[in-house]
XYZ file of N, CA, C and O in Angstrom:
848
model
N 65.050 141.811 50.371
C 64.472 142.986 51.025
C 65.583 143.925 51.499
O 66.438 143.534 52.288
N 65.571 145.150 50.991
C 66.547 146.141 51.432
C 65.871 147.328 52.103
O 66.440 148.413 52.196
N 64.653 147.121 52.581
C 63.920 148.197 53.218
C 64.394 148.397 54.649
O 64.957 147.500 55.273
N 64.150 149.591 55.183
C 64.376 149.888 56.582
C 63.044 150.288 57.202
O 62.273 151.034 56.603
N 62.795 149.798 58.405
C 61.600 150.190 59.142
C 61.932 151.480 59.881
O 62.554 151.464 60.941
N 61.531 152.616 59.299
C 61.844 153.926 59.865
C 60.803 154.274 60.920
O 59.622 154.423 60.626
N 61.256 154.427 62.157
C 60.363 154.778 63.260
C 60.212 156.286 63.381
O 59.137 156.807 63.668
N 61.309 157.016 63.153
C 61.305 158.473 63.272
C 62.348 159.024 62.317
O 63.458 158.494 62.222
N 62.000 160.115 61.642
C 62.870 160.662 60.601
C 62.984 162.168 60.740
O 61.973 162.871 60.859
N 64.237 162.664 60.773
C 64.494 164.098 60.770
C 65.636 164.388 59.800
O 66.254 163.468 59.274
N 65.947 165.654 59.615
C 67.001 166.013 58.671
C 68.371 165.558 59.141
O 69.262 165.303 58.320
N 68.578 165.433 60.457
C 69.915 165.149 60.970
C 70.069 163.745 61.547
O 71.193 163.320 61.822
N 68.984 163.017 61.750
C 69.077 161.661 62.284
C 67.796 160.890 62.006
O 66.749 161.482 61.684
N 67.883 159.581 62.123
C 66.698 158.727 62.014
C 66.766 157.661 63.097
O 67.842 157.313 63.590
N 65.605 157.142 63.472
C 65.507 156.005 64.369
C 64.868 154.872 63.577
O 63.819 155.061 62.941
N 65.509 153.707 63.580
C 64.996 152.570 62.822
C 64.683 151.418 63.765
O 65.157 151.367 64.900
N 63.881 150.504 63.280
C 63.556 149.273 64.000
C 64.261 148.132 63.267
O 63.807 147.673 62.225
N 65.405 147.712 63.803
C 66.243 146.718 63.118
C 65.678 145.307 63.299
O 65.353 144.905 64.421
N 65.588 144.543 62.220
C 65.139 143.154 62.364
C 66.270 142.263 62.863
O 67.452 142.543 62.642
N 65.923 141.190 63.540
C 66.918 140.204 63.947
C 67.524 139.559 62.710
O 66.837 139.291 61.728
N 68.842 139.336 62.733
C 69.531 138.720 61.608
C 70.184 139.696 60.658
O 70.873 139.272 59.725
N 69.992 141.003 60.883
C 70.609 142.024 60.025
C 71.747 142.692 60.784
O 71.587 143.094 61.942
N 72.910 142.813 60.143
C 74.040 143.502 60.751
C 73.733 144.984 60.953
O 72.984 145.592 60.178
N 74.316 145.577 61.998
C 74.199 147.021 62.192
C 75.084 147.772 61.210
O 74.696 148.809 60.663
N 76.292 147.281 60.997
C 77.242 147.881 60.054
C 77.766 146.777 59.147
O 77.725 145.596 59.508
N 78.288 147.114 57.964
C 78.809 146.072 57.077
C 79.938 145.289 57.729
O 80.762 145.844 58.464
N 80.002 143.998 57.447
C 81.075 143.160 57.941
C 82.149 142.966 56.893
O 82.207 143.695 55.897
N 82.993 141.985 57.113
C 84.063 141.685 56.158
C 83.576 140.667 55.136
O 82.922 139.687 55.486
N 83.921 140.905 53.880
C 83.530 139.979 52.826
C 82.287 140.437 52.099
O 81.436 141.130 52.653
N 82.159 140.053 50.832
C 81.035 140.503 50.003
C 79.683 140.016 50.491
O 78.658 140.649 50.212
N 79.646 138.906 51.223
C 78.374 138.368 51.694
C 77.942 138.983 53.021
O 76.903 138.605 53.577
N 78.726 139.955 53.533
C 78.403 140.577 54.822
C 78.200 142.087 54.669
O 78.413 142.843 55.611
N 77.782 142.523 53.490
C 77.647 143.954 53.229
C 76.254 144.494 53.539
O 76.088 145.691 53.793
N 75.263 143.636 53.528
C 73.913 144.095 53.840
C 73.828 144.423 55.325
O 74.159 143.602 56.183
N 73.398 145.634 55.639
C 73.359 146.085 57.027
C 72.422 147.277 57.149
O 71.948 147.828 56.138
N 72.181 147.690 58.384
C 71.381 148.897 58.609
C 72.054 150.095 57.951
O 71.405 150.889 57.262
N 73.369 150.220 58.120
C 74.092 151.372 57.566
C 74.062 151.372 56.039
O 73.820 152.412 55.415
N 74.299 150.227 55.414
C 74.297 150.189 53.950
C 72.907 150.484 53.390
O 72.776 151.168 52.367
N 71.874 150.003 54.053
C 70.510 150.313 53.613
C 70.189 151.791 53.831
O 69.496 152.416 53.017
N 70.691 152.338 54.938
C 70.465 153.753 55.226
C 71.079 154.629 54.142
O 70.466 155.604 53.686
N 72.279 154.285 53.699
C 72.962 155.090 52.680
C 72.239 155.039 51.341
O 72.275 156.009 50.576
N 71.595 153.920 51.059
C 70.809 153.835 49.833
C 69.573 154.728 49.908
O 69.180 155.355 48.928
N 68.986 154.790 51.082
C 67.749 155.569 51.259
C 68.033 157.060 51.413
O 67.238 157.896 50.988
N 69.192 157.393 52.016
C 69.561 158.792 52.254
C 70.946 159.048 51.630
O 71.966 158.941 52.316
N 70.997 159.387 50.355
C 72.290 159.575 49.672
C 73.158 160.660 50.302
O 74.377 160.645 50.152
N 72.537 161.600 51.016
C 73.294 162.693 51.649
C 73.908 162.270 52.973
O 74.643 163.048 53.611
N 73.669 161.059 53.397
C 74.129 160.560 54.691
C 75.654 160.578 54.791
O 76.357 160.315 53.817
N 76.183 160.848 55.988
C 77.624 160.806 56.210
C 78.138 159.369 56.077
O 77.372 158.419 56.135
N 79.445 159.239 55.946
C 80.034 157.921 55.698
C 79.900 156.989 56.904
O 79.747 155.779 56.743
N 79.969 157.545 58.121
C 79.894 156.733 59.333
C 78.712 157.192 60.185
O 78.889 157.899 61.182
N 77.482 156.789 59.852
C 76.300 157.273 60.566
C 76.029 156.557 61.890
O 75.233 157.023 62.705
N 76.692 155.435 62.127
C 76.403 154.637 63.319
C 76.911 155.313 64.581
O 78.064 155.747 64.649
N 76.068 155.409 65.603
C 76.480 155.946 66.910
C 76.426 154.863 67.990
O 76.991 155.022 69.066
N 75.747 153.780 67.714
C 75.747 152.600 68.579
C 75.311 151.423 67.732
O 74.810 151.595 66.622
N 75.530 150.228 68.231
C 75.223 149.041 67.446
C 74.371 148.067 68.244
O 74.460 148.002 69.466
N 73.586 147.323 67.517
C 72.906 146.159 68.075
C 73.556 144.918 67.466
O 73.926 144.921 66.297
N 73.699 143.866 68.268
C 74.204 142.606 67.720
C 73.372 142.192 66.517
O 72.173 142.514 66.431
N 73.980 141.464 65.609
C 73.284 141.008 64.401
C 71.945 140.346 64.737
O 70.933 140.598 64.077
N 71.920 139.517 65.769
C 70.704 138.763 66.082
C 69.735 139.519 66.978
O 68.627 139.049 67.240
N 70.130 140.681 67.487
C 69.250 141.496 68.324
C 68.403 142.395 67.437
O 68.904 143.014 66.500
N 67.130 142.471 67.738
C 66.230 143.355 66.993
C 65.930 144.599 67.817
O 66.241 144.671 69.002
N 65.328 145.597 67.154
C 64.834 146.744 67.905
C 65.369 148.085 67.477
O 65.922 148.262 66.389
N 65.217 149.056 68.378
C 65.436 150.463 68.077
C 66.914 150.825 68.002
O 67.703 150.470 68.881
N 67.251 151.553 66.942
C 68.625 152.000 66.724
C 68.582 153.394 66.116
O 67.856 153.646 65.153
N 69.354 154.324 66.683
C 69.425 155.677 66.146
C 70.670 155.815 65.300
O 71.736 155.286 65.653
N 70.548 156.503 64.166
C 71.680 156.734 63.270
C 71.699 158.198 62.862
O 70.649 158.817 62.653
N 72.909 158.756 62.756
C 73.075 160.163 62.413
C 73.204 160.333 60.900
O 73.807 159.498 60.217
N 72.685 161.425 60.405
C 72.815 161.747 58.983
C 73.842 162.844 58.733
O 74.283 163.033 57.608
N 74.209 163.581 59.798
C 75.198 164.654 59.670
C 76.317 164.445 60.699
O 76.136 163.758 61.709
N 77.470 165.064 60.448
C 78.604 164.934 61.356
C 78.284 165.539 62.724
O 78.680 164.998 63.763
N 77.578 166.664 62.720
C 77.252 167.324 63.981
C 76.339 166.444 64.828
O 76.530 166.309 66.043
N 75.355 165.841 64.188
C 74.441 164.950 64.903
C 75.168 163.709 65.400
O 74.957 163.247 66.530
N 76.062 163.194 64.564
C 76.823 162.004 64.953
C 77.677 162.286 66.184
O 77.743 161.482 67.119
N 78.300 163.435 66.201
C 79.161 163.820 67.321
C 78.329 164.002 68.594
O 78.711 163.547 69.677
N 77.183 164.652 68.473
C 76.331 164.931 69.627
C 75.771 163.655 70.246
O 75.852 163.450 71.473
N 75.210 162.780 69.422
C 74.577 161.572 69.964
C 75.625 160.597 70.486
O 75.418 159.928 71.504
N 76.776 160.523 69.807
C 77.863 159.679 70.304
C 78.296 160.124 71.696
O 78.524 159.299 72.592
N 78.389 161.440 71.911
C 78.762 161.960 73.221
C 77.716 161.593 74.269
O 78.064 161.258 75.416
N 76.450 161.610 73.879
C 75.396 161.220 74.825
C 75.559 159.764 75.260
O 75.367 159.435 76.437
N 75.930 158.900 74.321
C 76.175 157.506 74.677
C 77.386 157.390 75.599
O 77.350 156.660 76.592
N 78.456 158.117 75.279
C 79.673 158.050 76.087
C 79.428 158.546 77.504
O 80.015 158.021 78.470
N 78.566 159.544 77.647
C 78.270 160.117 78.957
C 77.092 159.414 79.646
O 76.643 159.850 80.696
N 76.616 158.346 79.033
C 75.527 157.519 79.580
C 74.253 158.315 79.827
O 73.543 158.119 80.808
N 73.972 159.250 78.914
C 72.733 160.017 78.988
C 71.630 159.384 78.153
O 70.482 159.835 78.200
N 71.972 158.359 77.387
C 70.983 157.634 76.589
C 70.401 156.512 77.442
O 71.135 155.778 78.106
N 69.088 156.394 77.450
C 68.411 155.342 78.211
C 67.897 154.285 77.249
O 67.342 154.604 76.187
N 68.080 153.009 77.634
C 67.652 151.900 76.781
C 66.991 150.824 77.641
O 67.439 150.559 78.754
N 65.966 150.222 77.090
C 65.321 149.078 77.736
C 65.141 147.984 76.693
O 64.798 148.273 75.538
N 65.404 146.747 77.102
C 65.276 145.597 76.215
C 64.272 144.611 76.787
O 64.143 144.469 78.016
N 63.576 143.916 75.906
C 62.711 142.813 76.294
C 63.330 141.524 75.774
O 63.867 141.480 74.667
N 63.264 140.471 76.597
C 63.897 139.208 76.223
C 63.107 138.040 76.787
O 62.343 138.179 77.749
N 63.319 136.879 76.188
C 62.818 135.623 76.733
C 64.044 134.769 77.037
O 64.866 134.545 76.147
N 64.169 134.331 78.288
C 65.316 133.507 78.661
C 64.862 132.060 78.834
O 63.713 131.774 79.213
N 65.790 131.174 78.558
C 65.505 129.739 78.537
C 65.627 129.156 79.948
O 66.698 128.712 80.356
N 64.544 129.182 80.694
C 64.531 128.666 82.055
C 63.629 129.504 82.941
O 63.117 130.552 82.530
N 63.439 129.049 84.164
C 62.594 129.752 85.121
C 63.467 130.575 86.065
O 64.334 130.041 86.756
N 63.257 131.876 86.066
C 63.950 132.784 86.981
C 63.060 132.977 88.209
O 61.909 133.399 88.086
N 63.599 132.667 89.372
C 62.794 132.720 90.595
C 62.672 134.126 91.168
O 61.609 134.521 91.635
N 63.764 134.879 91.139
C 63.726 136.233 91.685
C 62.848 137.140 90.831
O 62.618 136.881 89.648
N 62.382 138.232 91.455
C 61.516 139.169 90.739
C 62.298 140.279 90.041
O 61.852 140.807 89.021
N 63.452 140.655 90.591
C 64.228 141.756 90.020
C 65.614 141.749 90.645
O 65.861 141.076 91.651
N 66.516 142.519 90.057
C 67.855 142.598 90.619
C 68.783 143.408 89.747
O 68.383 143.990 88.734
N 70.049 143.442 90.166
C 71.112 144.118 89.417
C 72.244 143.121 89.225
O 72.667 142.460 90.175
N 72.735 143.000 87.993
C 73.850 142.110 87.670
C 75.072 142.965 87.376
O 75.008 143.890 86.557
N 76.187 142.668 88.049
C 77.464 143.342 87.798
C 78.520 142.271 87.581
O 78.934 141.598 88.530
N 78.930 142.109 86.348
C 79.933 141.103 86.008
C 80.915 141.686 85.003
O 80.529 142.464 84.121
N 82.177 141.308 85.125
C 83.221 141.784 84.221
C 83.545 140.715 83.184
O 83.741 139.546 83.525
N 83.610 141.119 81.925
C 83.900 140.199 80.827
C 84.927 140.814 79.895
O 85.125 142.023 79.864
N 85.557 139.953 79.114
C 86.480 140.407 78.076
C 86.393 139.441 76.894
O 85.865 138.329 77.013
N 86.926 139.878 75.776
C 86.955 139.047 74.577
C 87.873 137.842 74.771
O 88.958 137.963 75.350
N 87.418 136.680 74.303
C 88.283 135.501 74.231
C 88.980 135.545 72.871
O 88.360 135.242 71.845
N 90.269 135.907 72.814
C 90.937 136.097 71.514
C 91.058 134.808 70.707
O 91.239 134.865 69.489
N 90.935 133.674 71.359
C 91.009 132.401 70.649
C 89.651 131.923 70.144
O 89.560 130.887 69.482
N 88.603 132.679 70.489
C 87.249 132.250 70.125
C 86.366 133.466 69.872
O 85.311 133.630 70.474
N 86.828 134.339 68.989
C 86.064 135.550 68.665
C 84.709 135.197 68.052
O 84.627 134.236 67.295
N 83.645 135.950 68.329
C 83.557 137.122 69.203
C 83.125 136.765 70.633
O 82.590 137.611 71.353
N 83.358 135.532 71.050
C 82.920 135.057 72.358
C 83.575 135.868 73.478
O 84.769 136.143 73.441
N 82.764 136.235 74.467
C 83.242 136.960 75.637
C 83.282 136.009 76.837
O 82.402 135.161 76.991
N 84.295 136.183 77.700
C 84.429 135.307 78.856
C 84.496 136.128 80.143
O 84.957 137.274 80.153
N 84.037 135.520 81.205
C 84.059 136.153 82.519
C 85.494 136.281 83.006
O 86.260 135.314 82.999
N 85.879 137.502 83.402
C 87.231 137.738 83.895
C 87.176 138.899 84.888
O 87.210 140.070 84.494
N 87.067 138.587 86.201
C 86.930 139.651 87.195
C 88.180 140.507 87.348
O 88.124 141.574 87.970
N 89.314 140.071 86.792
C 90.568 140.822 86.919
C 90.793 141.749 85.725
O 90.994 142.956 85.867
N 90.768 141.179 84.518
C 91.069 141.955 83.322
C 89.832 142.372 82.530
O 89.934 143.156 81.591
N 88.674 141.865 82.901
C 87.452 142.191 82.176
C 86.939 143.590 82.486
O 87.336 144.215 83.471
N 86.058 144.092 81.631
C 85.403 145.383 81.847
C 84.042 145.129 82.493
O 83.275 144.288 82.043
N 83.755 145.891 83.541
C 82.538 145.677 84.306
C 81.308 146.122 83.523
O 81.287 147.211 82.955
N 80.314 145.276 83.494
C 79.027 145.611 82.910
C 77.953 145.549 83.983
O 77.961 144.653 84.833
N 77.039 146.508 83.958
C 75.979 146.575 84.964
C 74.616 146.589 84.280
O 74.385 147.390 83.368
N 73.732 145.717 84.732
C 72.398 145.591 84.134
C 71.343 145.483 85.231
O 71.461 144.647 86.133
N 70.328 146.329 85.156
C 69.135 146.147 85.993
C 68.158 145.255 85.245
O 68.038 145.343 84.023
N 67.448 144.403 85.976
C 66.479 143.538 85.319
C 65.264 143.329 86.210
O 65.343 143.487 87.432
N 64.158 142.995 85.586
C 62.974 142.598 86.349
C 62.214 141.529 85.568
O 62.161 141.558 84.334
N 61.666 140.600 86.314
C 60.893 139.522 85.702
C 59.494 140.015 85.383
O 58.835 140.651 86.206
N 59.037 139.704 84.180
C 57.667 140.042 83.792
C 56.725 138.876 84.083
O 55.715 139.043 84.746
N 57.089 137.680 83.596
C 56.304 136.488 83.918
C 57.018 135.236 83.426
O 57.904 135.301 82.561
N 56.629 134.100 84.011
C 57.098 132.781 83.568
C 55.987 132.096 82.795
O 54.806 132.241 83.128
N 56.374 131.317 81.780
C 55.380 130.535 81.049
C 56.098 129.428 80.281
O 57.127 129.669 79.630
N 55.598 128.218 80.397
C 56.087 127.071 79.610
C 57.609 126.910 79.661
O 58.272 126.669 78.644
N 58.192 127.050 80.843
C 59.607 126.795 81.010
C 60.535 127.921 80.612
O 61.757 127.753 80.628
N 59.982 129.079 80.250
C 60.801 130.243 79.920
C 60.343 131.434 80.754
O 59.268 131.412 81.353
N 61.168 132.465 80.793
C 60.853 133.665 81.575
C 60.984 134.901 80.696
O 61.979 135.060 79.984
N 59.997 135.752 80.750
C 60.036 137.026 80.039
C 60.658 138.073 80.958
O 60.202 138.255 82.094
N 61.690 138.738 80.457
C 62.508 139.639 81.261
C 62.589 141.015 80.618
O 62.636 141.142 79.387
N 62.623 142.054 81.465
C 62.943 143.408 81.010
C 64.343 143.753 81.510
O 64.604 143.685 82.714
N 65.234 144.104 80.583
C 66.612 144.462 80.911
C 66.818 145.969 80.723
O 66.379 146.535 79.718
N 67.514 146.593 81.662
C 67.939 147.983 81.516
C 69.448 148.043 81.694
O 69.948 148.017 82.831
N 70.214 148.066 80.611
C 71.674 148.121 80.742
C 72.134 149.509 81.172
O 71.716 150.518 80.603
N 72.992 149.552 82.184
C 73.557 150.819 82.643
C 74.927 151.074 82.031
O 75.457 152.177 82.127
N 75.493 150.051 81.413
C 76.720 150.172 80.631
C 76.467 149.521 79.274
O 75.421 148.885 79.071
N 77.417 149.659 78.359
C 77.198 149.147 77.004
C 78.299 148.205 76.548
O 78.891 148.416 75.489
N 78.576 147.173 77.339
C 79.626 146.221 76.985
C 79.162 145.264 75.885
O 77.966 144.986 75.744
N 80.120 144.719 75.145
C 79.822 143.757 74.089
C 79.117 142.534 74.663
O 79.577 141.945 75.642
N 77.987 142.184 74.063
C 77.194 141.007 74.455
C 76.743 141.067 75.914
O 76.460 140.028 76.522
N 76.653 142.264 76.469
C 76.386 142.396 77.906
C 75.131 141.665 78.366
O 75.177 140.879 79.321
N 74.013 141.916 77.715
C 72.762 141.294 78.163
C 72.781 139.795 77.934
O 72.269 139.018 78.757
N 73.364 139.370 76.844
C 73.445 137.941 76.548
C 74.293 137.218 77.588
O 73.948 136.119 78.047
N 75.398 137.842 77.977
C 76.273 137.272 78.987
C 75.635 137.296 80.366
O 75.692 136.313 81.117
N 75.036 138.414 80.731
C 74.421 138.535 82.051
C 73.241 137.584 82.217
O 72.943 137.142 83.330
N 72.573 137.274 81.127
C 71.492 136.290 81.195
C 72.051 134.879 81.339
O 71.595 134.097 82.188
N 73.063 134.533 80.549
C 73.521 133.145 80.460
C 74.427 132.717 81.611
O 74.375 131.557 82.046
N 75.252 133.624 82.110
C 76.276 133.212 83.076
C 75.652 132.812 84.408
O 74.661 133.396 84.855
N 76.280 131.828 85.057
C 75.759 131.322 86.336
C 75.775 132.383 87.434
O 74.998 132.297 88.394
N 76.636 133.399 87.299
C 76.648 134.492 88.258
C 75.641 135.592 87.902
O 75.500 136.562 88.653
N 74.991 135.426 86.756
C 73.910 136.323 86.362
C 72.577 135.633 86.594
O 72.301 135.140 87.685
N 71.763 135.538 85.541
C 70.485 134.835 85.670
C 70.645 133.332 85.557
O 69.786 132.575 86.015
N 71.735 132.887 84.915
C 71.915 131.451 84.714
C 70.971 130.852 83.700
O 70.792 129.635 83.645
N 70.378 131.709 82.871
C 69.426 131.260 81.840
C 69.723 132.023 80.551
O 69.434 133.231 80.463
N 70.302 131.381 79.535
C 70.615 132.096 78.293
C 69.351 132.593 77.594
O 68.263 132.021 77.767
N 69.504 133.646 76.831
C 68.383 134.148 76.047
C 68.037 133.125 74.971
O 68.922 132.551 74.333
N 66.762 132.884 74.800
C 66.293 131.914 73.810
C 66.839 132.292 72.428
O 66.758 133.449 72.003
N 67.404 131.309 71.736
C 67.916 131.522 70.381
C 69.316 132.074 70.308
O 69.793 132.393 69.210
N 70.017 132.190 71.447
C 71.368 132.741 71.452
C 72.348 131.717 70.892
O 72.572 130.660 71.478
N 72.980 132.059 69.750
C 73.900 131.131 69.079
C 75.243 131.014 69.781
O 75.963 130.027 69.581
N 75.621 131.995 70.586
C 76.918 131.974 71.251
C 76.845 131.424 72.674
O 77.704 130.664 73.099
N 75.836 131.830 73.411
C 75.782 131.495 74.834
C 74.593 130.606 75.185
O 74.393 130.288 76.359
N 73.828 130.212 74.196
C 72.673 129.365 74.428
C 72.583 128.268 73.396
O 73.603 127.767 72.902
N 71.369 127.901 73.025
C 71.150 126.763 72.126
C 70.659 127.172 70.748
O 70.145 126.348 69.994
N 70.810 128.461 70.386
C 70.405 128.911 69.062
C 71.249 128.282 67.969
O 72.419 127.958 68.184
N 70.663 128.105 66.800
C 71.352 127.417 65.705
C 71.449 128.238 64.422
O 72.160 127.842 63.498
N 70.752 129.363 64.349
C 70.737 130.132 63.104
C 70.447 131.600 63.392
O 69.903 131.938 64.443
N 70.819 132.492 62.457
C 70.499 133.913 62.635
C 68.992 134.122 62.742
O 68.210 133.363 62.185
N 68.618 135.156 63.469
C 67.213 135.520 63.553
C 66.424 134.808 64.626
O 65.227 135.048 64.770
N 67.080 133.955 65.424
C 66.358 133.221 66.464
C 66.378 133.920 67.821
O 65.572 133.597 68.691
N 67.306 134.841 68.030
C 67.515 135.443 69.345
C 66.295 136.250 69.783
O 65.831 137.123 69.057
N 65.816 135.965 70.973
C 64.641 136.665 71.524
C 65.112 137.796 72.432
O 64.953 137.766 73.656
N 65.715 138.800 71.791
C 66.200 139.995 72.488
C 65.886 141.200 71.625
O 66.300 141.268 70.466
N 65.165 142.175 72.195
C 64.654 143.295 71.414
C 64.866 144.604 72.156
O 64.493 144.735 73.333
N 65.495 145.566 71.490
C 65.659 146.913 72.045
C 64.322 147.635 71.931
O 63.956 148.127 70.869
N 63.592 147.685 73.043
C 62.186 148.089 72.984
C 61.926 149.550 73.321
O 60.862 150.087 72.995
N 62.883 150.199 74.003
C 62.684 151.604 74.385
C 64.012 152.326 74.322
O 65.039 151.794 74.747
N 63.985 153.544 73.763
C 65.197 154.330 73.568
C 64.884 155.786 73.823
O 63.902 156.319 73.300
N 65.705 156.434 74.652
C 65.495 157.856 74.956
C 66.827 158.588 74.899
O 67.840 158.121 75.429
N 66.830 159.750 74.251
C 68.033 160.572 74.146
C 67.611 162.008 73.853
O 66.432 162.292 73.588
N 68.566 162.931 73.923
C 68.277 164.336 73.653
C 68.389 164.617 72.160
O 69.330 164.152 71.506
N 67.443 165.393 71.657
C 67.500 165.808 70.260
C 68.827 166.531 70.016
O 69.173 167.466 70.750
N 69.599 166.096 69.013
C 70.939 166.679 68.818
C 70.926 168.146 68.421
O 71.946 168.830 68.551
N 69.789 168.662 67.950
C 69.717 170.055 67.520
C 69.023 170.959 68.536
O 69.438 172.086 68.754
N 67.967 170.441 69.173
C 67.159 171.274 70.069
C 67.367 170.964 71.553
O 67.012 171.769 72.404
N 67.911 169.796 71.862
C 68.076 169.396 73.252
C 66.836 168.790 73.871
O 66.874 168.345 75.030
N 65.733 168.762 73.130
C 64.498 168.181 73.654
C 64.677 166.681 73.901
O 65.297 165.982 73.101
N 64.144 166.201 75.030
C 64.237 164.775 75.332
C 63.241 164.006 74.467
O 62.049 164.324 74.438
N 63.745 163.003 73.761
C 62.926 162.188 72.877
C 62.912 160.759 73.391
O 63.889 160.275 73.950
N 61.807 160.065 73.180
C 61.759 158.643 73.524
C 60.935 157.903 72.479
O 59.978 158.444 71.902
N 61.336 156.653 72.244
C 60.702 155.824 71.221
C 60.480 154.428 71.782
O 61.267 153.937 72.604
N 59.427 153.787 71.328
C 59.072 152.467 71.836
C 58.766 151.522 70.680
O 58.226 151.932 69.642
N 59.117 150.258 70.853
C 58.879 149.238 69.839
C 58.578 147.919 70.525
O 59.323 147.494 71.411
N 57.503 147.280 70.123
C 57.122 146.000 70.708
C 57.662 144.859 69.846
O 57.467 144.848 68.630
N 58.368 143.899 70.456
C 58.904 142.785 69.660
C 57.803 141.849 69.180
O 56.750 141.724 69.819
N 58.067 141.197 68.059
C 57.092 140.258 67.511
C 56.933 139.033 68.397
O 55.882 138.394 68.394
N 57.979 138.693 69.175
C 57.943 137.467 69.952
C 57.287 137.606 71.318
O 57.142 136.646 72.044
N 56.907 138.837 71.717
C 56.301 139.030 73.044
C 54.792 138.900 72.963
O 54.157 139.453 72.098
């Protein structure tokens, strides 16, 4: 399957619903070339060489915006850098979360001896901030809504799993939890809002995960 689930389509950008287990951009090696970007280029031959303005982890599903022109790419990238893009994620974490809501602020950095694993480092790490609220508990797991205020690598996965965060890894997480294969992670980019790169109009998109 090389199809893309197109949520919204314009001349200068598209919004797609990425499935879990698909790379956002091509990786290294011939077996890592299938990705949102490579599929996008097949569907839109006029697309620029680097359409990605943000990425979702391979195992994370949900909404992703991609630029088709250089001007759109520059505009939306700037919106991400200036934190004008709003994102909400839905997740299932492995365990019972007692609190109803909160804010997690933890600093992490890459472990160079165990890439792409990130480790807690309050001195040299980059601070990540996430708002969260509990939706409900059921059968030993908790359904959570995450609103990241920063965009650090593996931020939500780390903030869920670490003992200074929720202390409950996201179900199916191969790095920080008990996941064993691609496509198991129960983390979905469910809401995305940004300014139209051409008109400035505020746009928002919503996607419901299959696992909720």
